Coordinates of C-alpha atoms and ligand atoms in Angstrom, one line a residue:
M3 CA 0.1 -5.9 -7.0
C4 CA -2.2 -8.6 -8.1
G5 CA -4.2 -10.5 -5.5
I6 CA -4.3 -14.2 -5.1
F7 CA -6.5 -16.4 -3.0
G8 CA -6.7 -20.2 -2.7
Y9 CA -8.8 -22.5 -0.5
V10 CA -8.7 -26.3 0.2
G11 CA -10.8 -28.0 2.8
A12 CA -14.2 -29.5 3.7
K13 CA -16.3 -26.7 2.2
N14 CA -17.6 -27.8 -1.2
N15 CA -18.1 -24.4 -2.8
A16 CA -14.4 -23.4 -3.0
G17 CA -14.8 -21.6 -6.3
Q18 CA -17.5 -19.3 -5.0
L19 CA -15.6 -18.8 -1.8
V20 CA -12.3 -17.7 -3.4
V21 CA -14.1 -15.3 -5.9
K22 CA -16.1 -13.8 -3.1
G23 CA -13.0 -13.4 -0.9
L24 CA -10.9 -12.0 -3.7
K25 CA -13.4 -9.1 -4.1
N26 CA -11.9 -7.8 -0.8
L27 CA -8.4 -7.8 -2.5
E28 CA -9.6 -6.0 -5.6
Y29 CA -7.5 -3.0 -4.5
R30 CA -4.4 -5.0 -5.4
G31 CA -5.3 -5.0 -9.1
Y32 CA -8.5 -4.7 -11.2
D33 CA -7.4 -5.3 -14.8
S34 CA -8.7 -8.9 -15.0
W35 CA -9.8 -11.8 -12.8
G36 CA -9.8 -15.6 -13.0
V37 CA -10.5 -18.7 -11.0
A38 CA -9.6 -22.4 -11.4
C39 CA -11.8 -24.9 -9.5
K40 CA -10.8 -28.5 -9.1
V41 CA -13.9 -30.4 -10.0
G42 CA -13.3 -34.1 -9.9
E43 CA -10.0 -34.6 -11.7
T44 CA -10.3 -31.5 -14.0
A45 CA -9.5 -27.9 -13.5
V46 CA -12.5 -25.7 -14.5
V47 CA -11.3 -22.3 -15.4
E48 CA -13.2 -19.0 -15.8
K49 CA -11.4 -15.8 -16.5
D50 CA -12.0 -12.5 -18.2
I51 CA -10.9 -8.9 -18.3
G52 CA -12.6 -6.4 -15.9
K53 CA -13.1 -6.1 -12.2
I54 CA -13.7 -9.1 -10.0
S55 CA -16.4 -7.1 -8.1
S56 CA -18.5 -7.4 -11.2
V57 CA -18.4 -11.2 -11.2
D58 CA -21.4 -13.2 -9.9
E59 CA -19.8 -16.0 -7.9
S60 CA -22.9 -18.1 -7.7
Q61 CA -22.1 -19.3 -11.3
F62 CA -19.2 -21.4 -10.0
S63 CA -19.5 -25.1 -9.2
E64 CA -20.7 -26.2 -5.8
E65 CA -18.8 -29.5 -6.2
C66 CA -15.4 -28.1 -5.5
G67 CA -13.2 -28.4 -2.4
M68 CA -10.2 -26.7 -3.8
A69 CA -9.8 -23.5 -5.9
I70 CA -7.4 -20.7 -6.7
A71 CA -8.2 -17.2 -7.9
H72 CA -6.5 -14.1 -9.1
T73 CA -7.2 -10.4 -9.6
R74 CA -4.6 -8.8 -11.9
W75 CA -2.5 -5.7 -12.1
A76 CA -0.9 -6.1 -15.5
T77 CA 2.9 -6.2 -15.7
H78 CA 3.8 -8.5 -18.6
G79 CA 1.3 -8.5 -21.4
G80 CA -1.7 -6.3 -22.0
V81 CA -5.2 -6.6 -20.4
T82 CA -6.6 -9.5 -22.3
P83 CA -8.5 -12.6 -21.4
A84 CA -5.6 -14.7 -22.5
N85 CA -3.2 -12.9 -20.1
A86 CA -5.6 -13.2 -17.2
H87 CA -4.7 -15.9 -14.6
P88 CA -5.0 -18.8 -13.8
H89 CA -2.5 -20.3 -16.3
L90 CA -2.5 -24.0 -17.1
N91 CA -0.2 -26.4 -18.8
A92 CA -1.4 -27.7 -22.2
S93 CA -3.2 -30.8 -20.8
G94 CA -4.9 -28.6 -18.2
T95 CA -3.7 -30.7 -15.2
I96 CA -1.6 -27.9 -13.5
A97 CA -3.2 -24.6 -12.5
V98 CA -1.3 -21.6 -11.3
V99 CA -1.9 -18.1 -10.1
H100 CA 1.0 -15.8 -9.4
N101 CA 1.7 -12.4 -7.9
G102 CA 5.1 -10.8 -8.8
I103 CA 7.5 -11.1 -11.6
I104 CA 9.5 -14.1 -12.9
E105 CA 12.4 -12.0 -14.1
N106 CA 14.1 -14.7 -16.2
Y107 CA 10.9 -15.7 -17.9
Q108 CA 12.1 -14.8 -21.4
T109 CA 15.0 -17.3 -21.2
L110 CA 12.8 -20.0 -19.7
R111 CA 10.1 -19.4 -22.3
D112 CA 12.7 -19.7 -25.2
D113 CA 14.0 -22.9 -23.7
L114 CA 10.5 -24.3 -23.2
K115 CA 9.6 -23.4 -26.8
T116 CA 12.5 -25.5 -28.0
K117 CA 11.0 -28.4 -26.0
G118 CA 7.7 -28.0 -27.9
Y119 CA 5.6 -25.9 -25.4
A120 CA 3.2 -23.5 -27.1
F121 CA 2.4 -20.3 -25.2
K122 CA -1.1 -18.8 -25.3
S123 CA -0.3 -15.6 -23.4
E124 CA 2.3 -12.9 -23.2
T125 CA 2.7 -13.2 -19.5
D126 CA 5.8 -14.2 -17.4
T127 CA 3.4 -16.5 -15.4
E128 CA 2.7 -19.0 -18.1
V129 CA 6.2 -20.4 -17.8
I130 CA 5.3 -21.7 -14.3
P131 CA 2.9 -24.5 -15.2
Y132 CA 5.2 -25.6 -18.0
M133 CA 8.2 -25.6 -15.8
I134 CA 6.4 -27.6 -13.2
E135 CA 5.3 -30.1 -15.9
E136 CA 8.9 -30.4 -17.0
E137 CA 9.9 -31.2 -13.4
M138 CA 7.2 -33.8 -13.1
K139 CA 9.0 -35.9 -15.7
A140 CA 11.5 -36.6 -12.9
T141 CA 9.1 -37.0 -9.9
D142 CA 5.5 -38.0 -9.3
D143 CA 5.3 -35.7 -6.3
F144 CA 3.7 -32.4 -7.3
A145 CA 5.1 -30.4 -4.4
S146 CA 8.6 -31.5 -5.2
A147 CA 8.1 -30.6 -8.8
V148 CA 7.0 -27.1 -7.8
R149 CA 10.0 -26.8 -5.5
N150 CA 12.4 -27.8 -8.3
A151 CA 10.7 -25.4 -10.8
C152 CA 11.0 -22.5 -8.3
S153 CA 14.7 -23.2 -8.0
K154 CA 15.0 -22.0 -11.6
F155 CA 13.0 -18.8 -11.2
D156 CA 14.6 -15.4 -10.6
G157 CA 12.6 -12.5 -9.2
R158 CA 10.0 -11.9 -6.5
Y159 CA 6.8 -14.0 -6.5
G160 CA 4.0 -15.6 -4.6
I161 CA 2.6 -18.7 -6.3
L162 CA -0.5 -20.9 -5.7
A163 CA -0.7 -24.1 -7.7
F164 CA -2.6 -27.4 -7.7
H165 CA -2.6 -30.5 -9.8
T166 CA -5.8 -32.1 -10.8
E167 CA -4.8 -35.6 -9.7
S168 CA -3.8 -34.5 -6.2
N169 CA -5.8 -32.9 -3.4
T170 CA -3.1 -30.6 -2.2
L171 CA -2.6 -26.9 -2.7
V172 CA 1.0 -25.7 -2.9
A173 CA 2.1 -22.2 -2.2
T174 CA 5.6 -20.7 -2.5
R175 CA 6.9 -17.3 -1.8
T176 CA 10.0 -15.2 -2.5
G177 CA 9.0 -11.5 -2.0
S178 CA 5.3 -11.3 -2.6
P179 CA 3.2 -11.7 0.5
L180 CA 1.1 -14.9 1.3
I181 CA -0.8 -15.3 4.5
V182 CA -2.6 -18.5 5.6
G183 CA -6.0 -18.3 7.3
V184 CA -6.4 -21.3 9.6
G185 CA -10.0 -22.3 9.6
E186 CA -12.0 -25.1 11.2
E187 CA -12.9 -26.4 7.8
G188 CA -9.7 -25.9 5.8
Y189 CA -6.9 -23.5 4.9
F190 CA -7.2 -20.2 3.1
I191 CA -4.1 -18.8 1.5
A192 CA -4.2 -15.2 0.3
S193 CA -2.1 -12.1 -0.5
D194 CA -3.9 -10.3 2.3
I195 CA -6.1 -11.0 5.3
P196 CA -9.4 -9.4 4.2
A197 CA -9.8 -12.2 1.6
F198 CA -10.6 -14.8 4.3
M199 CA -11.6 -12.6 7.3
E200 CA -15.2 -13.8 7.3
H201 CA -13.9 -17.4 7.9
T202 CA -11.1 -17.0 10.4
K203 CA -9.0 -14.5 12.3
V204 CA -6.2 -17.0 13.0
V205 CA -3.3 -16.6 10.6
Q206 CA 0.1 -18.0 9.8
Y207 CA 2.7 -16.1 7.7
L208 CA 4.5 -17.8 4.8
D209 CA 8.0 -16.2 4.8
D210 CA 10.3 -15.5 1.9
G211 CA 12.0 -18.6 0.7
E212 CA 9.3 -20.9 2.1
M213 CA 6.8 -23.3 0.7
L214 CA 3.6 -24.8 2.1
V215 CA 1.6 -27.8 1.2
T216 CA -1.9 -28.4 2.5
D217 CA -4.7 -30.9 1.8
G218 CA -7.1 -28.8 3.9
K219 CA -6.7 -31.0 7.0
S220 CA -3.1 -30.3 7.8
I221 CA -0.4 -27.9 6.6
L222 CA 3.3 -28.3 6.3
F223 CA 5.7 -25.3 6.0
T224 CA 9.2 -26.0 4.6
D225 CA 12.3 -24.2 3.4
L226 CA 11.8 -23.8 -0.4
E227 CA 15.4 -24.7 -1.1
T228 CA 16.2 -27.4 1.3
G229 CA 12.8 -28.9 2.1
Q230 CA 13.5 -28.7 5.8
E231 CA 10.4 -28.2 8.0
H232 CA 9.7 -24.8 9.4
P233 CA 7.5 -24.7 12.5
K234 CA 4.9 -21.8 12.5
R235 CA 3.1 -19.7 15.1
E236 CA -0.6 -19.0 14.9
I237 CA -1.4 -15.3 15.4
E238 CA -4.8 -13.9 16.1
I239 CA -5.6 -10.7 14.2
T240 CA -7.2 -7.9 16.1
W241 CA -9.2 -5.9 13.6
S242 CA -12.8 -6.7 12.6
V243 CA -14.6 -7.5 9.4
E244 CA -16.6 -4.3 9.8
Q245 CA -13.4 -2.2 9.8
A246 CA -12.5 -3.7 6.4
Q247 CA -15.9 -2.8 4.9
K248 CA -17.4 0.4 3.5
G249 CA -20.4 0.6 5.8
E250 CA -22.5 3.7 5.1
Y251 CA -20.0 5.4 2.9
A252 CA -20.1 5.4 -0.9
H253 CA -16.3 4.8 -1.1
F254 CA -13.5 3.5 1.1
M255 CA -11.6 6.7 0.5
L256 CA -14.2 8.9 2.1
K257 CA -14.7 6.4 5.0
E258 CA -10.9 6.3 5.6
I259 CA -10.7 10.2 5.5
M260 CA -13.5 10.5 8.0
E261 CA -11.9 7.8 10.3
Q262 CA -8.9 9.9 10.9
K263 CA -10.2 11.4 14.1
D264 CA -10.0 7.9 15.6
S265 CA -7.1 6.5 13.7
I266 CA -4.7 9.3 14.6
A267 CA -5.6 8.8 18.3
R268 CA -4.8 5.1 17.9
A269 CA -1.4 5.9 16.3
V270 CA -0.6 8.3 19.2
N271 CA -1.4 5.6 21.8
Q272 CA 2.0 3.9 21.7
D273 CA 3.8 2.0 24.4
E274 CA 5.9 4.6 26.0
Q275 CA 8.8 2.4 26.8
Q276 CA 9.0 1.2 23.2
I277 CA 8.9 4.8 21.9
Q278 CA 11.7 5.7 24.3
V279 CA 13.8 2.7 23.1
I280 CA 13.3 3.9 19.5
A281 CA 14.0 7.6 20.3
D282 CA 17.3 6.5 22.0
A283 CA 18.2 4.3 19.0
I284 CA 17.8 7.3 16.7
K285 CA 19.8 9.6 19.1
N286 CA 22.6 7.1 19.3
A287 CA 22.7 6.2 15.6
R288 CA 25.5 7.4 13.5
G289 CA 23.4 8.4 10.5
T290 CA 19.7 8.0 10.4
F291 CA 18.0 7.5 7.1
I292 CA 14.3 7.5 6.5
I293 CA 12.6 6.1 3.3
G294 CA 9.2 5.3 1.9
C295 CA 7.4 5.5 -1.4
G296 CA 4.7 7.8 -2.7
T297 CA 2.6 9.1 0.2
A298 CA 4.8 7.3 2.8
H299 CA 7.8 9.2 1.3
K300 CA 5.9 12.5 1.9
A301 CA 5.5 11.4 5.6
C302 CA 9.3 10.9 5.7
M303 CA 9.8 14.4 4.2
A304 CA 7.5 15.9 6.9
A305 CA 9.5 13.9 9.5
E306 CA 12.7 15.6 8.4
Y307 CA 11.1 18.9 9.5
F308 CA 9.6 17.4 12.7
F309 CA 13.0 16.0 13.7
S310 CA 14.8 19.2 12.8
V311 CA 12.4 21.7 14.5
V312 CA 11.3 19.6 17.5
A313 CA 14.4 17.5 18.2
E314 CA 17.2 19.5 16.4
K315 CA 18.3 16.2 14.8
H316 CA 19.1 15.9 11.1
I317 CA 17.8 12.8 9.3
N318 CA 18.4 11.9 5.7
V319 CA 15.3 11.4 3.6
T320 CA 15.2 9.5 0.3
S321 CA 12.5 7.9 -1.8
A322 CA 13.0 4.2 -1.2
G323 CA 13.6 3.5 -4.9
E324 CA 16.5 6.0 -4.8
F325 CA 18.1 4.6 -1.7
K326 CA 20.4 2.1 -3.5
V327 CA 22.7 4.8 -4.7
H328 CA 23.2 6.1 -1.1
H329 CA 24.2 2.8 0.4
H330 CA 27.9 3.7 0.9
F331 CA 26.8 6.1 3.7
L332 CA 25.5 3.2 5.8
K333 CA 27.5 1.8 8.6
P334 CA 26.7 -0.9 11.2
E335 CA 25.9 2.0 13.6
S336 CA 23.4 3.6 11.2
L337 CA 19.6 3.4 11.5
L338 CA 17.1 3.1 8.6
I339 CA 13.5 4.1 9.3
V340 CA 11.2 2.4 6.8
V341 CA 7.7 3.9 6.5
S342 CA 5.1 1.8 4.7
Q343 CA 1.4 1.4 5.1
S344 CA 1.3 -2.1 3.6
G345 CA 4.6 -3.3 4.8
E346 CA 5.1 -5.0 1.5
T347 CA 6.3 -2.3 -0.9
A348 CA 9.1 -3.8 -3.1
D349 CA 11.3 -0.7 -3.2
S350 CA 11.1 -0.2 0.6
L351 CA 11.9 -3.9 1.1
E352 CA 14.9 -3.6 -1.1
A353 CA 16.2 -0.5 0.8
M354 CA 15.7 -2.5 4.0
K355 CA 17.7 -5.4 2.6
I356 CA 20.6 -3.0 1.6
A357 CA 20.7 -1.5 5.1
R358 CA 20.7 -4.9 6.8
G359 CA 23.4 -6.0 4.4
K360 CA 25.5 -3.2 5.9
G361 CA 24.7 -4.3 9.4
A362 CA 22.5 -1.3 10.1
K363 CA 19.4 -1.5 12.3
V364 CA 16.0 -1.0 10.9
L365 CA 12.9 0.6 12.4
A366 CA 9.6 -0.1 10.6
I367 CA 6.6 2.3 10.9
T368 CA 3.8 0.4 9.3
N369 CA 0.1 -0.3 9.4
A370 CA 0.4 -4.0 8.6
E371 CA 1.3 -6.2 11.6
G372 CA 2.9 -9.4 10.4
S373 CA 3.9 -7.9 7.0
T374 CA 7.4 -8.5 5.7
I375 CA 8.7 -5.1 6.7
D376 CA 7.3 -5.6 10.2
R377 CA 8.8 -9.1 10.6
E378 CA 12.2 -8.2 9.2
A379 CA 12.7 -5.0 11.2
D380 CA 14.7 -4.7 14.4
Y381 CA 12.0 -2.4 15.9
T382 CA 8.4 -1.8 14.7
L383 CA 5.9 0.9 15.6
L384 CA 2.4 0.0 14.3
I385 CA 0.3 3.0 13.4
N386 CA -2.9 1.0 14.1
A387 CA -5.0 2.8 11.5
G388 CA -7.0 -0.3 10.7
P389 CA -7.3 -1.6 7.2
E390 CA -6.8 1.0 4.5
R391 CA -8.5 -0.2 1.3
A392 CA -8.7 2.8 -1.0
V393 CA -5.6 3.0 -3.3
A394 CA -5.2 6.6 -2.2
S395 CA -3.5 6.6 1.2
T396 CA -5.2 9.0 3.7
K397 CA -5.4 7.7 7.3
A398 CA -2.1 5.9 7.0
L399 CA -0.3 9.1 6.2
T400 CA -1.7 11.0 9.2
G401 CA -0.9 8.0 11.4
Q402 CA 2.6 7.8 10.1
M403 CA 3.2 11.5 10.7
A404 CA 1.7 11.3 14.2
V405 CA 4.1 8.5 15.2
L406 CA 7.1 10.4 13.7
M407 CA 6.1 13.5 15.6
L408 CA 5.8 11.6 18.8
I409 CA 9.3 10.1 18.3
A410 CA 10.7 13.6 17.7
H411 CA 9.2 14.8 21.0
T412 CA 10.5 11.8 22.9
M413 CA 14.0 12.4 21.7
V414 CA 14.0 15.6 23.7
D415 CA 12.2 14.1 26.7
K416 CA 8.9 15.7 25.6
L417 CA 6.9 12.6 25.0
H418 CA 3.9 13.8 27.0
E419 CA 4.0 17.2 25.4
G420 CA 4.0 15.5 22.0
K421 CA 1.1 13.3 23.0
T422 CA -0.9 16.2 24.3
L423 CA -0.3 18.2 21.1
L424 CA -1.4 15.3 19.0
L425 CA -4.5 14.4 21.0
E426 CA -5.6 18.1 21.0
T427 CA -5.1 17.9 17.2
V428 CA -7.3 14.9 17.0
S429 CA -10.0 16.7 18.9
M430 CA -9.7 19.7 16.5
I431 CA -9.9 17.4 13.5
N432 CA -13.1 15.9 15.0
D433 CA -14.7 19.3 15.2
M434 CA -13.4 20.2 11.7
L435 CA -14.8 17.2 9.8
N436 CA -18.5 18.2 10.3
P437 CA -21.0 17.9 7.4
R438 CA -21.0 21.7 6.7
Y439 CA -17.3 21.7 6.3
V440 CA -17.3 18.7 4.0
E441 CA -20.1 20.3 1.9
H442 CA -18.1 23.5 1.6
I443 CA -15.2 21.6 0.1
E444 CA -17.5 19.6 -2.1
S445 CA -18.9 22.8 -3.6
L446 CA -15.4 24.1 -4.3
A447 CA -14.6 20.8 -6.0
E448 CA -17.8 21.2 -8.1
E449 CA -16.5 24.6 -9.3
I450 CA -13.0 23.5 -10.0
Q451 CA -13.6 20.0 -11.4
N452 CA -13.0 21.0 -15.0
T453 CA -9.6 22.6 -14.5
E454 CA -6.7 21.1 -16.5
D455 CA -4.0 22.2 -14.1
L456 CA -3.8 22.8 -10.4
Y457 CA -0.9 23.9 -8.2
I458 CA -0.3 23.6 -4.5
I459 CA 2.4 25.5 -2.5
G460 CA 3.7 25.0 1.0
K461 CA 6.7 25.9 3.1
S462 CA 8.4 24.0 5.9
W463 CA 6.4 20.9 6.8
N464 CA 3.6 22.2 4.5
Y465 CA 6.0 21.7 1.6
P466 CA 5.8 17.9 1.7
M467 CA 2.1 18.3 2.2
A468 CA 2.0 20.3 -1.0
L469 CA 3.7 17.4 -2.8
E470 CA 1.3 14.9 -1.1
S471 CA -1.7 17.1 -2.2
A472 CA -0.5 16.8 -5.8
I473 CA -0.3 13.0 -5.5
K474 CA -3.8 12.8 -4.0
I475 CA -5.4 14.9 -6.7
Q476 CA -3.5 13.3 -9.5
E477 CA -4.2 9.7 -8.6
V478 CA -7.9 9.9 -8.0
S479 CA -9.1 12.8 -10.3
Y480 CA -6.5 12.5 -13.1
I481 CA -6.1 16.3 -13.0
H482 CA -2.6 17.6 -13.6
A483 CA -1.6 18.7 -10.2
E484 CA 1.8 19.7 -8.9
G485 CA 3.2 20.8 -5.6
F486 CA 6.0 23.2 -5.0
A487 CA 8.0 24.7 -2.2
A488 CA 6.4 28.2 -2.2
S489 CA 9.8 29.9 -2.4
E490 CA 10.5 28.1 -5.6
L491 CA 7.7 29.7 -7.6
K492 CA 9.6 32.6 -8.9
H493 CA 12.4 30.3 -10.0
G494 CA 10.3 28.7 -12.7
P495 CA 6.8 27.5 -11.9
L496 CA 5.3 31.0 -11.9
A497 CA 5.5 30.9 -15.7
L498 CA 2.7 28.2 -15.7
I499 CA 0.1 30.5 -14.1
E500 CA -2.7 31.7 -16.3
E501 CA -5.9 33.6 -15.6
R502 CA -7.9 31.6 -13.0
T503 CA -5.4 28.7 -12.6
P504 CA -6.4 27.3 -9.2
C505 CA -3.5 27.5 -6.8
I506 CA -3.8 26.2 -3.2
A507 CA -1.6 27.5 -0.5
L508 CA -1.1 25.5 2.7
L509 CA -0.4 27.6 5.8
G510 CA 0.0 27.4 9.5
N511 CA 0.3 30.1 12.0
D512 CA 4.1 30.3 12.4
E513 CA 7.2 32.1 11.4
V514 CA 7.0 31.1 7.7
T515 CA 3.4 32.4 7.3
P516 CA 4.3 35.9 6.1
D517 CA 6.6 34.4 3.4
I518 CA 3.9 32.1 2.0
I519 CA 1.3 34.9 2.1
S520 CA 3.7 37.0 -0.1
N521 CA 4.0 34.0 -2.5
T522 CA 0.2 33.7 -2.6
I523 CA -0.1 37.4 -3.4
E524 CA 2.5 36.9 -6.2
L525 CA 0.3 34.1 -7.6
K526 CA -2.8 36.3 -7.4
A527 CA -1.0 39.1 -9.2
R528 CA -0.5 36.8 -12.1
G529 CA -4.2 36.0 -12.3
A530 CA -4.3 32.7 -10.2
R531 CA -7.4 31.7 -8.4
T532 CA -6.0 31.4 -4.9
I533 CA -7.3 29.1 -2.2
G534 CA -5.9 29.3 1.2
I535 CA -5.9 26.3 3.6
A536 CA -5.0 28.2 6.8
P537 CA -6.1 28.9 10.3
E538 CA -6.9 32.5 9.4
N539 CA -8.3 34.2 6.4
N540 CA -6.2 36.7 4.4
E541 CA -6.8 39.0 1.5
A542 CA -4.3 37.0 -0.5
F543 CA -7.0 34.2 -0.7
D544 CA -9.9 34.2 -3.2
E545 CA -11.3 31.3 -1.2
W546 CA -10.5 30.2 2.3
I547 CA -10.8 26.7 3.8
K548 CA -10.4 27.2 7.5
V549 CA -8.3 24.7 9.5
P550 CA -7.6 24.7 13.2
D551 CA -4.3 26.1 14.4
A552 CA -2.4 23.0 15.4
G553 CA 1.1 24.4 15.9
A554 CA 3.7 21.8 15.1
A555 CA 1.0 19.3 14.0
Q556 CA -0.3 21.7 11.3
A557 CA 0.8 19.4 8.5
I558 CA -1.4 16.6 9.8
V559 CA -4.4 18.9 9.9
N560 CA -3.8 20.7 6.5
I561 CA -3.7 17.6 4.4
I562 CA -7.2 16.5 5.5
P563 CA -9.2 19.1 3.5
I564 CA -7.1 18.3 0.5
Q565 CA -8.0 14.6 0.8
V566 CA -11.7 15.6 0.9
F567 CA -11.2 17.9 -2.0
A568 CA -9.4 15.2 -4.1
Y569 CA -12.1 12.8 -3.3
F570 CA -14.9 15.1 -4.5
L571 CA -12.9 16.1 -7.6
A572 CA -12.8 12.4 -8.5
V573 CA -16.5 11.8 -7.8
K574 CA -17.6 14.9 -9.7
R575 CA -15.5 13.9 -12.7
G576 CA -17.1 10.4 -12.7
M577 CA -14.0 8.5 -11.5
D578 CA -13.9 5.7 -9.0
P579 CA -11.6 7.2 -6.2
D580 CA -11.1 3.7 -4.7
M581 CA -9.6 2.2 -7.8
P582 CA -7.7 4.7 -9.9
R583 CA -6.6 3.6 -13.4
N584 CA -3.2 2.0 -13.7
L585 CA -2.6 1.9 -10.0
A586 CA -2.8 -0.8 -7.3
K587 CA -2.8 -0.5 -3.5
S588 CA 0.2 -2.7 -2.7
V589 CA 3.2 -2.2 -5.0
T590 CA 5.0 -5.4 -4.7
V591 CA 7.0 -5.0 -7.9
K592 CA 10.1 -2.8 -8.4
Ligands
M6R106 O1 2.2 0.6 1.4 P1 3.1 1.7 1.2 O2 2.9 2.8 2.2 O3 4.6 1.3 1.2 O4 2.8 2.3 -0.2 C1 3.6 3.4 -0.7 C2 2.9 4.0 -1.9 O5 2.7 3.1 -2.9 C3 1.6 4.6 -1.6 O6 1.7 5.6 -0.5 C4 1.0 5.4 -2.8 O7 1.8 6.4 -3.2 C5 -0.4 5.8 -2.5 N1 -1.3 5.2 -3.5 C6 -0.7 7.2 -2.6 O8 -2.0 7.6 -2.2

């Protein structure tokens, strides 16, 4: 949540550079934007509400070798120019951008007020420049003052700061990601790699509890508390600038939906020895837990069915934010599987911390190599989906499910059978996602766009997909959508059905198909407009969206037409599917 980006080095258009780069991190927040450029010995600040993509960067000074910028997802304080970052101290010598939350800001703010500081914003962030200023009364060294100020902050944060009288950029991190791009002409420090990808693909990760100081020529990583130097590895990232761009598509969401024929294949292409090690770890664990948030949590729910049906193994699924209350079930022999596209989700990180505190092992299934979840796990399987930029998660979900399905097969010595199933599924998805198919779904979205309510039902692994369908439709189209286990309808939700209420049924070709057909007929009998997403048509459906029969991989196939449907509902209703209101891509606050 919130994107930050700073640069220091030999280039003299730092302000333009950081604003341009930050446009690639707009998915992290789009309430307001701001930039502070060090021009001579002053900090020139521009900030406003609105999206950073609407800012013309050419307006910023070309006489600037250091700048920091921010794109905001509001937590403390409304969406106003005063609450936009950067925040400065009263004399304007210290500039700060911040991602995360300073949890004890209220106490610090009250204390600072008694010392005469006057606050201009309602944010937690504004305490940071004042706290640094306070510390500078005891030391001339800006980095030391930042270190001392940070020792008084509670919470999770990533901070970038500079002082107008020094040429160094300082970054600290406890919880919110910060990655360094190592360029030939300076250092780029950002919440995520796409900010600086056009300049360098060589990165270094700032870890939790670390600080870095750079003047653009060299960089020093230290322990935030002790000041002890931490040596760092340079890592070359493998994905390309093109992968992180929209290309011919109107929106990232559509691009990422269409990419799934390739991204699922990449997810399936795992190192077989590594998959075997992980399958054995799950088999030998005394209690396996699987957690994620939002869409990743629905992948976890689907995995419960995969593991049960394919491997006859029970795993315990919980939403990451609910995991805390289950901690007493964890033992050193337990295993926690953490599923997260970004690898930075605060609730998932907290669950991971709890598990590690109990001595349990952690397996990460993530799309983000080098993310905190990747680096702190005992084992990682990367889904290799490539950058996912739309807030709505699409290709990450199918990649996560593919990897989990592969593990389930490997646990019963059927790795190759699982691989074949998934690769055949990829080929079926490739055939399915043709222009006529997409147009058919678009025309259905055109007809249904004005509905107020929409319900989705599923059974077995299609039940979590019904829940996921609801998330997808809610978040991009703002239509009230809800998913149910089909068998639950008659225990309450059936009362919601009115004449022509759209109800989508997700089906496969398996032993639960007759049950869900009956439930669909029950809906139709109450006047619902029924839409079947199924390999075969049935008189229970008013409309039919055909999907290939993918057997145990049906959940992976069935969610794809829903993603397309949600996308077109958003577009028809005039919404931006890539940037839904109130949401951000990477949820780094609890
Ligand atoms: O990066 P993560 O997979 O940990 O993110 C988890 C959720 O925030 C995410 O899946 C969210 O629900 C999506 N916006 C849904 O499309």
